[in-house]
Amino acid sequence: MKIVQQDFALNQPGSVKIIVEEQDDLWLAYNIIAKGDTFVADTTRRDVSSDNLNRKKPAPRVKIRLQIKVTDVCY
């Protein structure tokens, strides 16, 4: 696991930016993630609807920001 950025204090709200590199990193993340936490990730998606499947060029990519709120934690 690579910690890119961290901004938190013990028992206070904060943020950590990580890059998961191996399967074992998910176990470590599981131990610091709690119910009610929020994840934010930037990604890109293509519109692959049936209208766009017949195009000669692939559909353009669209930037999307995902925000996920943790409702339960299990490994």
PDB file of C-alpha atoms in Angstrom:
ATOM      1  CA  MET A   1       0.000   0.000   0.000  1.00  0.00           C
ATOM      2  CA  LYS A   2       1.286   3.412  -0.885  1.00  0.00           C
ATOM      3  CA  ILE A   3       0.143   6.332   1.281  1.00  0.00           C
ATOM      4  CA  VAL A   4       0.007   9.336  -1.029  1.00  0.00           C
ATOM      5  CA  GLN A   5      -1.444  11.892   1.391  1.00  0.00           C
ATOM      6  CA  GLN A   6      -2.726  11.921   4.963  1.00  0.00           C
ATOM      7  CA  ASP A   7      -4.494  14.570   6.991  1.00  0.00           C
ATOM      8  CA  PHE A   8      -5.981  13.317  10.254  1.00  0.00           C
ATOM      9  CA  ALA A   9      -5.604  13.244  14.035  1.00  0.00           C
ATOM     10  CA  LEU A  10      -6.470  10.465  16.484  1.00  0.00           C
ATOM     11  CA  ASN A  11     -10.262  10.166  16.963  1.00  0.00           C
ATOM     12  CA  GLN A  12     -10.878  13.129  14.646  1.00  0.00           C
ATOM     13  CA  PRO A  13     -12.264  13.343  11.110  1.00  0.00           C
ATOM     14  CA  GLY A  14      -9.644  13.369   8.383  1.00  0.00           C
ATOM     15  CA  SER A  15      -8.563  11.872   5.105  1.00  0.00           C
ATOM     16  CA  VAL A  16      -6.016   9.427   3.730  1.00  0.00           C
ATOM     17  CA  LYS A  17      -5.175   8.965   0.067  1.00  0.00           C
ATOM     18  CA  ILE A  18      -3.813   5.468  -0.661  1.00  0.00           C
ATOM     19  CA  ILE A  19      -2.956   3.283  -3.627  1.00  0.00           C
ATOM     20  CA  VAL A  20      -3.708  -0.421  -3.178  1.00  0.00           C
ATOM     21  CA  GLU A  21      -0.863  -2.419  -4.725  1.00  0.00           C
ATOM     22  CA  GLU A  22      -1.424  -5.975  -3.424  1.00  0.00           C
ATOM     23  CA  GLN A  23      -4.268  -8.159  -2.131  1.00  0.00           C
ATOM     24  CA  ASP A  24      -2.918  -7.838   1.437  1.00  0.00           C
ATOM     25  CA  ASP A  25      -3.415  -4.073   1.235  1.00  0.00           C
ATOM     26  CA  LEU A  26      -7.178  -4.659   1.308  1.00  0.00           C
ATOM     27  CA  TRP A  27      -6.797  -6.335   4.726  1.00  0.00           C
ATOM     28  CA  LEU A  28      -4.936  -3.292   6.038  1.00  0.00           C
ATOM     29  CA  ALA A  29      -7.576  -0.961   4.587  1.00  0.00           C
ATOM     30  CA  TYR A  30     -10.308  -3.087   6.202  1.00  0.00           C
ATOM     31  CA  ASN A  31      -8.763  -2.379   9.604  1.00  0.00           C
ATOM     32  CA  ILE A  32      -8.959   1.414   9.194  1.00  0.00           C
ATOM     33  CA  ILE A  33     -12.316   1.686   7.398  1.00  0.00           C
ATOM     34  CA  ALA A  34     -15.389   2.167   9.590  1.00  0.00           C
ATOM     35  CA  LYS A  35     -19.132   2.348   9.026  1.00  0.00           C
ATOM     36  CA  GLY A  36     -20.072   5.857   7.894  1.00  0.00           C
ATOM     37  CA  ASP A  37     -16.745   6.552   6.141  1.00  0.00           C
ATOM     38  CA  THR A  38     -16.876   8.020   2.639  1.00  0.00           C
ATOM     39  CA  PHE A  39     -14.675   7.102  -0.328  1.00  0.00           C
ATOM     40  CA  VAL A  40     -14.091   9.391  -3.282  1.00  0.00           C
ATOM     41  CA  ALA A  41     -12.496   8.259  -6.546  1.00  0.00           C
ATOM     42  CA  ASP A  42     -12.057   9.810  -9.975  1.00  0.00           C
ATOM     43  CA  THR A  43     -12.501   7.589 -13.022  1.00  0.00           C
ATOM     44  CA  THR A  44     -13.564   7.697 -16.662  1.00  0.00           C
ATOM     45  CA  ARG A  45     -16.406   5.891 -18.404  1.00  0.00           C
ATOM     46  CA  ARG A  46     -17.607   5.444 -21.965  1.00  0.00           C
ATOM     47  CA  ASP A  47     -21.233   5.522 -23.030  1.00  0.00           C
ATOM     48  CA  VAL A  48     -21.758   2.021 -24.446  1.00  0.00           C
ATOM     49  CA  SER A  49     -25.478   2.326 -25.103  1.00  0.00           C
ATOM     50  CA  SER A  50     -26.839   0.623 -28.223  1.00  0.00           C
ATOM     51  CA  ASP A  51     -26.832   3.970 -30.080  1.00  0.00           C
ATOM     52  CA  ASN A  52     -23.074   4.264 -29.681  1.00  0.00           C
ATOM     53  CA  LEU A  53     -22.188   0.673 -30.613  1.00  0.00           C
ATOM     54  CA  ASN A  54     -22.569   1.353 -34.347  1.00  0.00           C
ATOM     55  CA  ARG A  55     -20.135   4.282 -34.408  1.00  0.00           C
ATOM     56  CA  LYS A  56     -16.929   4.068 -36.408  1.00  0.00           C
ATOM     57  CA  LYS A  57     -15.034   5.813 -33.613  1.00  0.00           C
ATOM     58  CA  PRO A  58     -15.372   4.786 -29.973  1.00  0.00           C
ATOM     59  CA  ALA A  59     -17.512   7.008 -27.782  1.00  0.00           C
ATOM     60  CA  PRO A  60     -15.556   9.708 -25.953  1.00  0.00           C
ATOM     61  CA  ARG A  61     -14.593   9.114 -22.346  1.00  0.00           C
ATOM     62  CA  VAL A  62     -16.391  11.122 -19.671  1.00  0.00           C
ATOM     63  CA  LYS A  63     -14.744  11.988 -16.337  1.00  0.00           C
ATOM     64  CA  ILE A  64     -16.774  10.896 -13.317  1.00  0.00           C
ATOM     65  CA  ARG A  65     -16.222  11.402  -9.588  1.00  0.00           C
ATOM     66  CA  LEU A  66     -17.585   8.519  -7.514  1.00  0.00           C
ATOM     67  CA  GLN A  67     -18.503   8.964  -3.864  1.00  0.00           C
ATOM     68  CA  ILE A  68     -19.299   5.848  -1.841  1.00  0.00           C
ATOM     69  CA  LYS A  69     -20.515   5.804   1.764  1.00  0.00           C
ATOM     70  CA  VAL A  70     -19.639   2.704   3.829  1.00  0.00           C
ATOM     71  CA  THR A  71     -22.702   0.965   5.295  1.00  0.00           C
ATOM     72  CA  ASP A  72     -20.975  -2.222   6.513  1.00  0.00           C
ATOM     73  CA  VAL A  73     -17.434  -3.582   6.720  1.00  0.00           C
ATOM     74  CA  CYS A  74     -16.460  -7.236   6.245  1.00  0.00           C
ATOM     75  CA  TYR A  75     -13.487  -8.996   4.671  1.00  0.00           C
TER      76      TYR A  75
END
